[in-house]
């Protein structure tokens, strides 16, 4: 009789552990979904602000075209091409704003100060949102690599989480202690 009690307790303990692990994995996947939604929102905001700035008439025509095309491509990119399109937008922003002097020219135009302020916020939030997303992906991957998770298929049919890898280095004028938000 004592053996049966110990076996039942062991089964209950294993069941509780598996249930707790499955719940943890579910929470990590929910965290990834929330972080991905936040990242998508920040990327969309950055592309929208860049597109607005490109059409506002405060940049020279060549810079406007480069920025508009990169922002439009980022907004219209298919999911499998999104990382490349967002990286190209980052590169276009660095090409259009290579040094702080270019910001001053834009600020002097009507509406330029507000546009630069919005773009500065958008450009600075993208790396943070990407970092939060990729941290959530790393945590879920770490749990999913445990043998118990694989043996008991605790991840269910959830796709293996993928990090979002892109060039998110902001233009130099946007990184220097709030230089872009004057």
mmCIF file of C-alpha atoms in Angstrom, residues 70-86:
data_model
loop_
_atom_site.group_PDB
_atom_site.id
_atom_site.type_symbol
_atom_site.label_atom_id
_atom_site.label_comp_id
_atom_site.label_asym_id
_atom_site.label_seq_id
_atom_site.Cartn_x
_atom_site.Cartn_y
_atom_site.Cartn_z
ATOM 1 C CA UNK A 70 12.802 52.818 -48.453
ATOM 2 C CA UNK A 71 9.916 53.660 -46.106
ATOM 3 C CA UNK A 72 7.329 52.534 -48.642
ATOM 4 C CA UNK A 73 9.188 49.256 -49.222
ATOM 5 C CA UNK A 74 9.360 48.659 -45.450
ATOM 6 C CA UNK A 75 5.617 49.249 -45.057
ATOM 7 C CA UNK A 76 4.699 47.012 -47.999
ATOM 8 C CA UNK A 77 7.209 44.189 -47.401
ATOM 9 C CA UNK A 78 6.025 40.608 -47.209
ATOM 10 C CA UNK A 79 6.810 38.897 -43.872
ATOM 11 C CA UNK A 80 9.749 36.940 -45.300
ATOM 12 C CA UNK A 81 11.300 40.139 -46.715
ATOM 13 C CA UNK A 82 10.546 42.391 -43.746
ATOM 14 C CA UNK A 83 13.973 42.194 -42.079
ATOM 15 C CA UNK A 84 15.727 43.194 -45.310
ATOM 16 C CA UNK A 85 13.307 46.039 -46.040
ATOM 17 C CA UNK A 86 13.617 47.418 -42.488
#
